[in-house]
Coordinates of C-alpha atoms and ligand atoms in Angstrom, one line a residue:
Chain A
X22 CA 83.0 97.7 77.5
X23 CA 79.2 99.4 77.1
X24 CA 77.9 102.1 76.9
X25 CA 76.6 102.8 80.8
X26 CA 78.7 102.0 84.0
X27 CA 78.7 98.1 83.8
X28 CA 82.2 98.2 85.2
X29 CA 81.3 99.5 88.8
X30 CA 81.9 97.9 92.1
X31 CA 81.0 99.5 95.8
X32 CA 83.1 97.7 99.1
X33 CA 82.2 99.2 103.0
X34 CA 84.7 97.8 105.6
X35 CA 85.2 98.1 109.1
X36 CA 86.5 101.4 110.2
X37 CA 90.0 100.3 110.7
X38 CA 93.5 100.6 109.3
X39 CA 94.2 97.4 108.7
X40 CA 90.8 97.0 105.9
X41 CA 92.8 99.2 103.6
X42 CA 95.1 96.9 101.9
X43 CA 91.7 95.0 101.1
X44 CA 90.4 97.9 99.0
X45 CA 93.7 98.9 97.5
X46 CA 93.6 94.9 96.5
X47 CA 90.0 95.8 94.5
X48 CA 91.9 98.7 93.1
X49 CA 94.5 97.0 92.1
X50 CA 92.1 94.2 90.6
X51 CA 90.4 96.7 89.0
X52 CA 93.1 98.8 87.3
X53 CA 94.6 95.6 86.0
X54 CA 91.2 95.2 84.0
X55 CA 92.2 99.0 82.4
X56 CA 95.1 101.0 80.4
X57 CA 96.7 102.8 83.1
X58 CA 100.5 102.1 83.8
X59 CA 102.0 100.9 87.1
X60 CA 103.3 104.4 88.2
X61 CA 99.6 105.8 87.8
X62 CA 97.9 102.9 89.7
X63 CA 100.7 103.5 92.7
X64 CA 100.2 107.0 93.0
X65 CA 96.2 106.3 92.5
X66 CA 96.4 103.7 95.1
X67 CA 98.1 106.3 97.4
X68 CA 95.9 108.7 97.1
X69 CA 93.0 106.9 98.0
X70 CA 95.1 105.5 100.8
X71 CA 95.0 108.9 102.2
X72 CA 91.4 109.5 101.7
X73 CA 90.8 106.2 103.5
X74 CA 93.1 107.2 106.5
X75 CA 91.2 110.1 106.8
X76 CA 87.6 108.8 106.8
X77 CA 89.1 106.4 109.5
X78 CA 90.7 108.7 111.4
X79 CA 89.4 112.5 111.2
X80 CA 86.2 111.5 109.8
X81 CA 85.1 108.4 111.7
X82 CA 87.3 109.1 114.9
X83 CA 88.7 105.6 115.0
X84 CA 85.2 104.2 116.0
X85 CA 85.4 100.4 115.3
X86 CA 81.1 100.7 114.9
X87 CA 81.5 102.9 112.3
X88 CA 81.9 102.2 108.5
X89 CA 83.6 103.8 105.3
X90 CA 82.1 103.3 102.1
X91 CA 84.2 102.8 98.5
X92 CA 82.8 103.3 95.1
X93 CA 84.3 102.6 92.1
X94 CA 83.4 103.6 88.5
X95 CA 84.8 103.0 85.5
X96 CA 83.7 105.6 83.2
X97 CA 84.8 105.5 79.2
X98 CA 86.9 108.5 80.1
X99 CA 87.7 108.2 83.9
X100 CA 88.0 106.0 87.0
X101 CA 86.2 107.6 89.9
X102 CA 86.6 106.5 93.0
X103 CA 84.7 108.3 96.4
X104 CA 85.1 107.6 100.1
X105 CA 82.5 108.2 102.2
X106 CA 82.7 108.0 106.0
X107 CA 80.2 108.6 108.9
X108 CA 81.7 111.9 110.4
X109 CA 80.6 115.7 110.7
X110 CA 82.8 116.8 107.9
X111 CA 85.2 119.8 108.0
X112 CA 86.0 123.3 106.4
X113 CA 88.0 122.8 103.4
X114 CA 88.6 125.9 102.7
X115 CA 91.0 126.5 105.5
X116 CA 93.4 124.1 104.1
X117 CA 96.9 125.2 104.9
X118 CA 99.4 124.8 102.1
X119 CA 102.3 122.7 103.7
X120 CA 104.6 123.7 101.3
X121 CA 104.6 126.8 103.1
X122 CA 107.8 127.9 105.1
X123 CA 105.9 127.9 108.4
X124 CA 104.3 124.4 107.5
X125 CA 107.2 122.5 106.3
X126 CA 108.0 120.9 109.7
X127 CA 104.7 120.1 110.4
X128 CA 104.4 116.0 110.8
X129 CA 100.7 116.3 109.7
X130 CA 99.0 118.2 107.0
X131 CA 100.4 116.5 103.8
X132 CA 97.3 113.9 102.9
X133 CA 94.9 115.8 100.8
X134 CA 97.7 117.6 99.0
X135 CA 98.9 114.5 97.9
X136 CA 95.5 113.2 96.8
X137 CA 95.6 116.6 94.6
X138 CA 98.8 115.9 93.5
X139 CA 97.9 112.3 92.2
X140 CA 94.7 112.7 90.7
X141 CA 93.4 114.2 88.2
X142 CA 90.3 116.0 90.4
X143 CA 89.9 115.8 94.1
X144 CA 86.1 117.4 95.3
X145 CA 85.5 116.9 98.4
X146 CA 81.9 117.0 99.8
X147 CA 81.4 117.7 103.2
X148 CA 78.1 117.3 104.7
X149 CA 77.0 118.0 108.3
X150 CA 75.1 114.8 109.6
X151 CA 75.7 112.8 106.3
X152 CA 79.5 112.2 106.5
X153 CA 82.5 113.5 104.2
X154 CA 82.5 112.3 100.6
X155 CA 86.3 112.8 98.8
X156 CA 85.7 112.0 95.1
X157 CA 88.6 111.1 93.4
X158 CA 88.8 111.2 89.6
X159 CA 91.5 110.0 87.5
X160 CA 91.4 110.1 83.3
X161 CA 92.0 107.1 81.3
X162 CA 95.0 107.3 79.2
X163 CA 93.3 106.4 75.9
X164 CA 91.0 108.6 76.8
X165 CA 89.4 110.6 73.4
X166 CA 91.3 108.3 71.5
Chain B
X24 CA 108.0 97.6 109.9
X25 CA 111.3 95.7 110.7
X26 CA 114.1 98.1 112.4
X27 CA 117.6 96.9 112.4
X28 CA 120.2 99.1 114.4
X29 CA 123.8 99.4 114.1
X30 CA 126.7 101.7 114.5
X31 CA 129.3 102.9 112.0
X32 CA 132.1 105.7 113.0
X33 CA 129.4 106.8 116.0
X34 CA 126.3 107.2 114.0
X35 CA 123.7 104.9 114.8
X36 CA 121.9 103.6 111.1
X37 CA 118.6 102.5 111.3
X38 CA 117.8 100.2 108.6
X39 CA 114.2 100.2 108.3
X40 CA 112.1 97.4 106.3
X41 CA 108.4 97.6 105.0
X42 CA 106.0 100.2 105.2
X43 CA 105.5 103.2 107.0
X44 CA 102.0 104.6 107.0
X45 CA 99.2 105.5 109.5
X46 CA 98.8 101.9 110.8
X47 CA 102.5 100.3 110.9
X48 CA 105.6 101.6 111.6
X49 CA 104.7 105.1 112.4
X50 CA 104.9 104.6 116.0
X51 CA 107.7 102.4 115.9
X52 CA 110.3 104.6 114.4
X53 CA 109.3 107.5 116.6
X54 CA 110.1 105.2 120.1
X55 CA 113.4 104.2 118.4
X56 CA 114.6 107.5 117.9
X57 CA 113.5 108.4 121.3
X58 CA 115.9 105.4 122.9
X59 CA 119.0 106.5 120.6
X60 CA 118.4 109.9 122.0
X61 CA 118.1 108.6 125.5
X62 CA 121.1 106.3 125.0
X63 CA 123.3 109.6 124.0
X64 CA 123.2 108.8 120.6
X65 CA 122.7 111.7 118.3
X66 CA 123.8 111.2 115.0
X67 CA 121.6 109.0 113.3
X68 CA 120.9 107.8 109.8
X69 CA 117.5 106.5 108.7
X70 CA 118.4 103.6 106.0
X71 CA 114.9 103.9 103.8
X72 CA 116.5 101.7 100.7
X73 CA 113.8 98.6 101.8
X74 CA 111.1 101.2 102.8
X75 CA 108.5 99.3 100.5
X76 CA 105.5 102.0 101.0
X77 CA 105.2 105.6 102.7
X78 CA 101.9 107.4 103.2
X79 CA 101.6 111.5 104.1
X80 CA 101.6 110.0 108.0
X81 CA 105.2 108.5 107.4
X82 CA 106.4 111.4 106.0
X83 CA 104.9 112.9 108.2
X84 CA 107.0 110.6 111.2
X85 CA 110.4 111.3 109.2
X86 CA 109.9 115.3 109.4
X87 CA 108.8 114.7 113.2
X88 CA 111.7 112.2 113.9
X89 CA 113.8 115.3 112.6
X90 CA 112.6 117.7 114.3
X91 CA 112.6 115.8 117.7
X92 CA 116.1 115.3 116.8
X93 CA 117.2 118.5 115.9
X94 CA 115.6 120.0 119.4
X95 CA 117.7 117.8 121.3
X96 CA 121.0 118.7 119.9
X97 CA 121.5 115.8 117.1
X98 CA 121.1 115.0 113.8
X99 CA 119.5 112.7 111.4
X100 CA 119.8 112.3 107.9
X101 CA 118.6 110.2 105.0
X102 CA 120.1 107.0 103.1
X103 CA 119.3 105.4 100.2
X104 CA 116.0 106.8 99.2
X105 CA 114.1 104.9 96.9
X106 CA 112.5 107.1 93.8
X107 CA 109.4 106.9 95.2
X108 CA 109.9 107.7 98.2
X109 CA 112.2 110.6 96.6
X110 CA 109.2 111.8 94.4
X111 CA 107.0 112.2 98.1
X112 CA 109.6 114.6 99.7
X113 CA 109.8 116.1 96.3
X114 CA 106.1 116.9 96.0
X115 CA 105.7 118.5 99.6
X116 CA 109.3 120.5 99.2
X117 CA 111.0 118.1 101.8
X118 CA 114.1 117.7 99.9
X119 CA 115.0 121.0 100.6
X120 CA 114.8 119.7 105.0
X121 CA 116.5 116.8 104.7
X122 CA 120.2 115.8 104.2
X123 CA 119.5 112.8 101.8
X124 CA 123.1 110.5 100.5
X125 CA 122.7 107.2 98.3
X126 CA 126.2 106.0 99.7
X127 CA 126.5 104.8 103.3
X128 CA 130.2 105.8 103.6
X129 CA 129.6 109.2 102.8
X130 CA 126.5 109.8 105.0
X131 CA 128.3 108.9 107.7
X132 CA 131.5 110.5 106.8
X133 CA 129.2 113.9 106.7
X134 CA 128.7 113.7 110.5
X135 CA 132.4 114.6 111.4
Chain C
X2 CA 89.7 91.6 118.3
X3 CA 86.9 93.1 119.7
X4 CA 83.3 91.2 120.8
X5 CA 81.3 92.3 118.2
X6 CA 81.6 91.7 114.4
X7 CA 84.4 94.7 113.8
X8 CA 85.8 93.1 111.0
X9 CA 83.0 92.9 108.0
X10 CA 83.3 93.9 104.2
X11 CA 80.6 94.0 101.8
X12 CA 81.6 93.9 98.7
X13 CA 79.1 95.0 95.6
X14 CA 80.2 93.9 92.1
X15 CA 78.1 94.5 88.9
X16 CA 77.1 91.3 87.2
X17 CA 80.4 90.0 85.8
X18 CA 82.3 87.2 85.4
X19 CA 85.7 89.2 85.1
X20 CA 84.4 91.1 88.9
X21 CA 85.1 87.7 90.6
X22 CA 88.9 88.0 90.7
X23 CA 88.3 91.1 92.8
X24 CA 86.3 89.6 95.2
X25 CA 88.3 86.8 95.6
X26 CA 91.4 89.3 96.0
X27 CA 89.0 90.5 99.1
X28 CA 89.0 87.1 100.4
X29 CA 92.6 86.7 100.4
X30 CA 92.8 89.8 102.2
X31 CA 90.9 88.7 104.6
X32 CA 91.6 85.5 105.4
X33 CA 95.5 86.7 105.2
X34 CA 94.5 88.4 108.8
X35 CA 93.3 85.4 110.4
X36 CA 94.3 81.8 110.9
X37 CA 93.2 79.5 107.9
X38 CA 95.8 77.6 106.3
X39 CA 96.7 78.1 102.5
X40 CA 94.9 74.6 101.8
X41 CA 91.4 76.1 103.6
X42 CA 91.7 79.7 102.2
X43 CA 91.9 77.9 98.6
X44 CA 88.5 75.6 98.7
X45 CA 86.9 78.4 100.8
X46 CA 87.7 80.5 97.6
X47 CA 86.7 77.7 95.4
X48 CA 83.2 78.1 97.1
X49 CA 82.9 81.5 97.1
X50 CA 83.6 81.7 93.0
X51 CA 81.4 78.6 92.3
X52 CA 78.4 80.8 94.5
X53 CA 79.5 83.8 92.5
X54 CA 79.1 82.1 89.1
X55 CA 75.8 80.9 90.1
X56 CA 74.7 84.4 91.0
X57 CA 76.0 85.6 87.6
X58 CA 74.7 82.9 85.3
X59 CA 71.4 81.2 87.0
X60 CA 70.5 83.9 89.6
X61 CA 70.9 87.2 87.4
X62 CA 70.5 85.7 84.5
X63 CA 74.0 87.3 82.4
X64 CA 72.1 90.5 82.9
X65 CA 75.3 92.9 83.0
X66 CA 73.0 95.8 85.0
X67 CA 72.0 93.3 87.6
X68 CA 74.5 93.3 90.6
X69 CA 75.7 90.7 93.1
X70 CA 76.1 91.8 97.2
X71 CA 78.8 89.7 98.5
X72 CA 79.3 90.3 102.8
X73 CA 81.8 88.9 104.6
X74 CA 81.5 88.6 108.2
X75 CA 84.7 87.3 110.6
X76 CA 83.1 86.1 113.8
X77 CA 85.2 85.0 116.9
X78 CA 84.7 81.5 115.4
X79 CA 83.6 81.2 111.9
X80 CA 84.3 83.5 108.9
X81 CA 81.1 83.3 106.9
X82 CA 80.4 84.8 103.4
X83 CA 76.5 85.5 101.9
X84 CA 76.1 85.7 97.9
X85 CA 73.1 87.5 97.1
X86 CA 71.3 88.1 93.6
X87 CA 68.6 89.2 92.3
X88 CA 66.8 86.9 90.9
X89 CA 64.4 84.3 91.0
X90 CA 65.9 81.7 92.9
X91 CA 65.3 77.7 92.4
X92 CA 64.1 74.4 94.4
X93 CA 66.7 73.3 96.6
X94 CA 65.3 70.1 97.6
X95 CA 65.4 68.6 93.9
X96 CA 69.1 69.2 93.5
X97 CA 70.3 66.0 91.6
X98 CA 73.4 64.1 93.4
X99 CA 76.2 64.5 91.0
X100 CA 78.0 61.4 92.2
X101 CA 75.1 59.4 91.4
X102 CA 76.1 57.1 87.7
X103 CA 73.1 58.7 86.1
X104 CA 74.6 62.0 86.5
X105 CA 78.2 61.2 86.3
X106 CA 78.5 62.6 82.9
X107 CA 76.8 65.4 83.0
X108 CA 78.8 69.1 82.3
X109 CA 76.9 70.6 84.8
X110 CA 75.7 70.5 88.2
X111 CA 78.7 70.1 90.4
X112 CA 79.1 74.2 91.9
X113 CA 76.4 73.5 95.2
X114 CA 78.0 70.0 96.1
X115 CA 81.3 71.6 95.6
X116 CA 80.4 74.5 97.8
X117 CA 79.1 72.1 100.6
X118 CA 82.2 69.2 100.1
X119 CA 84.5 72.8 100.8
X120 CA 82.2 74.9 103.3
X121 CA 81.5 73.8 106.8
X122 CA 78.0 74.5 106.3
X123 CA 76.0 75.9 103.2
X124 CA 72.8 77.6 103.5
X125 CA 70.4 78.8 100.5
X126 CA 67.6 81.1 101.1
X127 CA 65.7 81.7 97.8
X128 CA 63.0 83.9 98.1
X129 CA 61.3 85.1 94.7
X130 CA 61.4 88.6 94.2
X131 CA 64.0 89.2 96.9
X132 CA 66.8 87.3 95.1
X133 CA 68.6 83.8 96.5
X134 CA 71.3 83.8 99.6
X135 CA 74.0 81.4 99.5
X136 CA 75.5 81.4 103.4
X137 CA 78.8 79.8 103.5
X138 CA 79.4 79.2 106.6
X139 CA 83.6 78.0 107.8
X140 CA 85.0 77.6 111.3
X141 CA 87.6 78.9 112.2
X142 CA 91.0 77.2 113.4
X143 CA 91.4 78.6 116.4
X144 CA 87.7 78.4 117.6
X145 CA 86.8 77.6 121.1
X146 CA 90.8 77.4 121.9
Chain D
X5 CA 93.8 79.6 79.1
X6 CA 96.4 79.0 76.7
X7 CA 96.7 76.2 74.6
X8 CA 99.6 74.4 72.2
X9 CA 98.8 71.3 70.7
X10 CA 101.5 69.1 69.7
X11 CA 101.7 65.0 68.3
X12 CA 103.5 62.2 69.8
X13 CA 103.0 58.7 68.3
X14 CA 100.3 59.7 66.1
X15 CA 98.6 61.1 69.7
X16 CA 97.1 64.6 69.4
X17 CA 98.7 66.5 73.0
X18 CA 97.0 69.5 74.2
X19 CA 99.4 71.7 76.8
X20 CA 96.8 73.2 78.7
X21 CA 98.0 76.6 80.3
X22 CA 96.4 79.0 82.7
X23 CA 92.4 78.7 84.7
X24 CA 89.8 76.3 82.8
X25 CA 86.8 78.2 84.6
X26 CA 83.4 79.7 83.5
X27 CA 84.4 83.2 82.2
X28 CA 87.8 81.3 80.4
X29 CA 89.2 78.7 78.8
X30 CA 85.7 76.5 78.8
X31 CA 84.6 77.6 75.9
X32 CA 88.5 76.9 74.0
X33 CA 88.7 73.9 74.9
X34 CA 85.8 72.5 73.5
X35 CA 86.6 74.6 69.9
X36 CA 90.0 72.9 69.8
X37 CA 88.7 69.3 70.7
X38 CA 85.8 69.7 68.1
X39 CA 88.7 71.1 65.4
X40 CA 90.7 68.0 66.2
X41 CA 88.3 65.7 65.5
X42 CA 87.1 67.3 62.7
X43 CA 91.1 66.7 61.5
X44 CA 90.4 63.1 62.2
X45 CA 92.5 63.1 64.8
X46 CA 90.7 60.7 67.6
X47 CA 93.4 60.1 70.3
X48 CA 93.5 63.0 72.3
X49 CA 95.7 63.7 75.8
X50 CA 94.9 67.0 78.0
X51 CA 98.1 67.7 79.6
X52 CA 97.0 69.6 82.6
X53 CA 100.4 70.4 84.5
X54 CA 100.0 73.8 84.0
X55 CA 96.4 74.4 84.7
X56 CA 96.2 76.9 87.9
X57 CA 92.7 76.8 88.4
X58 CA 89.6 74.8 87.8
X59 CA 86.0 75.6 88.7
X60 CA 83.2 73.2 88.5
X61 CA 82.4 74.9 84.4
X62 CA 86.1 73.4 84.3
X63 CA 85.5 70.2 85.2
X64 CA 82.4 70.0 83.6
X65 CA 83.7 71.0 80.3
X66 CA 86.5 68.2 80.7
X67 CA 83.8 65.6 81.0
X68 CA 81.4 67.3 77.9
X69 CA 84.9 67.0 75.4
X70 CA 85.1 63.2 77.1
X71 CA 81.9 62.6 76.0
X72 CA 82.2 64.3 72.7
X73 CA 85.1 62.3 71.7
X74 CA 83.9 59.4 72.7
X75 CA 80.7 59.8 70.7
X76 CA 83.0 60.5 67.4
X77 CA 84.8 56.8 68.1
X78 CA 87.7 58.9 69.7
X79 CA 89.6 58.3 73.2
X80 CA 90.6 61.2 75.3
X81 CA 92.7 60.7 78.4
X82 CA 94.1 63.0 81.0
X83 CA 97.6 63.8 81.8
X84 CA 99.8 65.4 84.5
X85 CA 96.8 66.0 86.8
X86 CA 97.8 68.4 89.8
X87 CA 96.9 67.6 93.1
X88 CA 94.2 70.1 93.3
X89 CA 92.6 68.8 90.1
X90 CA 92.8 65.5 91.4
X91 CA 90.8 66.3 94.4
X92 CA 88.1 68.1 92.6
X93 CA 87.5 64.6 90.1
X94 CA 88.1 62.5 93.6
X95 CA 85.4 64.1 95.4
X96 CA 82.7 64.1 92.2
X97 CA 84.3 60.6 92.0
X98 CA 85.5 61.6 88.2
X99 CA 88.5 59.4 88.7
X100 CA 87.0 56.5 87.8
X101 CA 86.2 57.9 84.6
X102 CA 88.9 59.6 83.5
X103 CA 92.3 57.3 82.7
X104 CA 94.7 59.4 84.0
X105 CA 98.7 59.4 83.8
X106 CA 101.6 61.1 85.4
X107 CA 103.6 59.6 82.5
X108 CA 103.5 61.4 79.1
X109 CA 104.8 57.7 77.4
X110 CA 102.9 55.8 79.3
X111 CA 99.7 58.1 78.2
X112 CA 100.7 58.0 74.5
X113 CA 101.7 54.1 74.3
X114 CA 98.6 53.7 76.4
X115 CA 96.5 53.9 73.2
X116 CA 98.3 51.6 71.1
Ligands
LIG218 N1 87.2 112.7 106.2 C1 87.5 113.8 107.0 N2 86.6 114.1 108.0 C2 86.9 115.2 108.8 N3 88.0 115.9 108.7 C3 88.9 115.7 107.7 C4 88.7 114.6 106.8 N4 89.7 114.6 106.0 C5 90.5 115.6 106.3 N5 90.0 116.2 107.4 C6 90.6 117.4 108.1 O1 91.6 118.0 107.2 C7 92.9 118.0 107.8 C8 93.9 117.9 106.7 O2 93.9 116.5 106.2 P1 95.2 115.9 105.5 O3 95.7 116.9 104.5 O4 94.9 114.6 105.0 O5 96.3 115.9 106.6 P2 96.4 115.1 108.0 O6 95.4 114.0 107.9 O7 97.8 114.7 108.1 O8 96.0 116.1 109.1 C9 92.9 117.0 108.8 O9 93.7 117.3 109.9 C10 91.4 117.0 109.3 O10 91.2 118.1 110.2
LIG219 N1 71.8 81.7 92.5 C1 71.0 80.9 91.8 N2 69.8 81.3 91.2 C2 69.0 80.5 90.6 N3 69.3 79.2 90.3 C3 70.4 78.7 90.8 C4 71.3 79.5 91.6 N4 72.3 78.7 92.0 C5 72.1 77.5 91.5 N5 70.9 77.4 90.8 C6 70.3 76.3 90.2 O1 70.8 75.1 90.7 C7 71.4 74.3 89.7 C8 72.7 73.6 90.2 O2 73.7 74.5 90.4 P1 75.2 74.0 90.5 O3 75.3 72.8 91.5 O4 76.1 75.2 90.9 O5 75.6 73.5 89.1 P2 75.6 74.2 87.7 O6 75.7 75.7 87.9 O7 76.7 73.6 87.0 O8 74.3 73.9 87.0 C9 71.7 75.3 88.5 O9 71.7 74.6 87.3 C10 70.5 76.2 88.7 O10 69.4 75.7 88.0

C-alpha cells in the first residue's frame, strides 16, 4: 500500500433501506482487502448500519429523492468511514444515555450508542443546510507495528 | 423475517428466522404479538436461535414487544440467544429486562 | 417501485485493479433486487469488469491517484451502468474485429466486443479532457409486461 | 490463480485454480509456460476445471502461451473447459483454434 490514500472508494445510493446491504457489501469487500478479524468487521458493519438508518430515516425523512453519501478511507492506521445525508441535522449534545433506568424500556434511542460502542471514534457533524456527517473511525490492528 | 408459531404447555413460541432491523421484520413481529395477545394468548417465547442479524431498531422491537406485553397482563421471554445477539442486550444493559433460557423445556416450564 | 429513477448507486473507486471486486459486489446487490437470471447477472458482470479494466489500464493510464465513477441506474425497463475515466479516450470507429483471422491471435482486443456480445446496447462517449463513458445499456426481463 | 503442474505420458499438465483475469493469474501463467519450455518440456495441457473466472486478459493470455509454444516447436492444448469458458472462446470463435478435450487421456494420448 502507498503512502497517500490510494485505497479510497465513495458510493451515494438511493435514500432507502433496502441500499444498505449494498454498502455493507463494499465494506465487506473492502475489509477483506485489510487485517481486521471477522468480529471487528461485524460489529464495524453494524455500526455503520445504524449510521445509515439514521441518515435514511431522521436525517433524510424517508424521502425517496433524496441521497446518502458513503466514504471510505483506508488510512495506514485507520479505516474511516462517514455518512452524509441531506437533512437539517440535530443537537447531539442532548443525547440520552439509554442505559439509564428511565431509558431502558425505551424501543428507540440505542443506534448512536452502539456506533460508539463499536468504533474506535464516532464525531458527528451536524450542519444546518449542509446535512449530518457521522464519521466513523476504526484502527487497524497492525497498526504501529 | 420468517415467523413460525406453535404451542407448548400453553405458551405460544415464536420461532423467528433472518433479520430484524429497521427495514425487515420490525413490523412483523410487533403485529404477531398483537394477534397472540388478541387471541388470549399471553405467555409467549420469542425463539431468536436463527435470528441471523439485529440492529438497535430490533432491539429496539424486542424491548417494545415486552413492554406491550407486560401492559396487557402477559409475559414474554427469550430463547436461545445467539452470542451476538447476547453481546447487543449486553451492551445497552438489556439482560438485566429480559428472562433469557438456552433450553426450550425450561423456558416454558418457567411460565407455571 | 416508484416512476422516477429511486433506485441509483454511484459508486467511486480509486484506480485499482483489486477495487473491481467491490463494484462488482455492488452489482450483485443490485441486480439481487430485480429480475435477471443468474446466467444475465454473470455476462452483465463480465461487461461491467471488462469496462472497468479498460478504465484502469487504457483510460487512466495505471495512474493509482486517478479514479473511476461507476453509476448505476435501474429504470422501469433497463438497468444501465456508465464507466467513466479520466482520460484521453480513443477512436471508436477503427476498433479491429477480433473474429476476423488476422486478429484471431492476437492477446488483446476482445473487452468492447465482449461488452457488446453481453450488453443489450454499448455506448462510448470519449471526449478528450473530460474522460471516456462506457453506457451499458440491459433490458430488463420483465419490461413492458 | 493457483497452479500445480503435474506429468502424464511424458505430457506437462497444468491444474489451473482460481480467476485468470487482468489483475491475476495472467501474468503466472505465462512465467510457468515460459519455465516449462525452457525445461524442454513442449507438450503442454491447461486443465481449466477449476478456473472460476476469465476476463478477456484471460483469454488473451491463453492465446499469447498458444502462440508462444507453438513458436518454440511445442503444442499446447486445453482441457476440461467449463461451460462459461467455452462460450467466451465460442463467441471470439477461439474454438477452432484451441483442441480442446473433456478427456484427460484422450488429451494426453492426443499427442502421441
Ligand atoms: N442523521 C441524523 N439526522 C438527524 N437526526 C438524527 C440523525 N441521527 C440521529 N438523529 C437523532 O438522534 C436520535 C438518536 O439516534 P439513535 O441513537 O440512532 O436512536 P434512534 O434512531 O433509535 O432514535 C434520533 O432519534 C434522532 O432524533
Ligand atoms: N477507457 C478507455 N480509454 C482509452 N482507450 C480505451 C478505453 N477502452 C478501450 N480503449 C482502447 O480500445 C482498445 C480495445 O479495447 P478492448 O476491446 O477492451 O481490448 P483490450 O483492452 O484487450 O485492448 C484498447 O486497446 C484501447 O486502445
Amino acid at each position: 500500500m502507498g503512502e497517500d490514500v490510494s485505497q479510497s472508494v465513495e458510493v451515494v445510493i438511493a435514500n432507502q433501506f433496502e441500499m444498505i446491504d449494498l454498502v455493507q457489501s463494499v465494506l465487506d469487500d473492502l475489509t477483506e482487502l485489510v487485517d481486521f478479524d471477522e468480529e471487528t468487521v461485524h460489529w464495524m458493519g453494524m455500526a455503520m448500519r445504524e449510521a445509515l438508518n439514521n441518515a435514511i430515516k431522521h436525517g433524510n425523512k424517508l424521502d425517496p429523492k433524496k441521497h446518502v453519501r458513503v466514504t471510505f478511507d483506508l488510512f495506514p492506521e485507520t479505516l474511516e468511514i462517514k455518512v452524509l445525508d441531506e437533512g437539517d441535522g440535530f443537537d447531539t449534545r442532548t443525547l440520552p444515555d439509554p442505559t439509564e433506568p428511565a431509558n431502558l424500556l425505551k424501543p428507540s434511542g440505542r443506534g448512536i450508542f452502539y456506533m460508539r460502542k463499536f468504533m474506535d471514534r464516532v464525531d458527528i457533524n451536524a450542519r444546518k443546510g449542509k446535512g449530518t456527517e457521522v464519521h466513523l473511525v476504526k484502527t487497524r490492528p497492525t497498526a504501529g507495528a | 423475517m420468517k415467523t413460525t408459531i406453535r404451542t407448548a404447555g400453553g405458551v405460544a413460541i415464536l420461532d423467528l428466522k433472518g433479520k430484524i432491523t429497521i427495514g425487515e421484520g420490525d413490523v412483523a413481529l410487533r403485529e404477531n404479538i398483537e394477534k397472540l395477545l388478541e387471541e388470549g394468548k399471553k405467555q409467549i417465547v420469542l425463539n431468536l436461535a436463527k435470528v441471523s442479524y439485529m440492529d438497535s431498531s430490533g432491539v429496539g422491537e424486542l424491548v417494545g414487544t415486552y413492554t406491550t406485553v407486560n401492559n396487557r397482563g402477559g409475559k414474554m421471554k427469550l430463547l436461545n440467544l445467539t452470542e451476538k445477539i447476547q453481546d447487543l442486550l449486553q451492551i445497552t444493559q438489556l439482560l438485566t429486562v429480559f428472562e433469557c433460557f438456552s433450553d426450550e423445556e425450561e423456558a416454558v416450564a418457567s411460565f407455571s
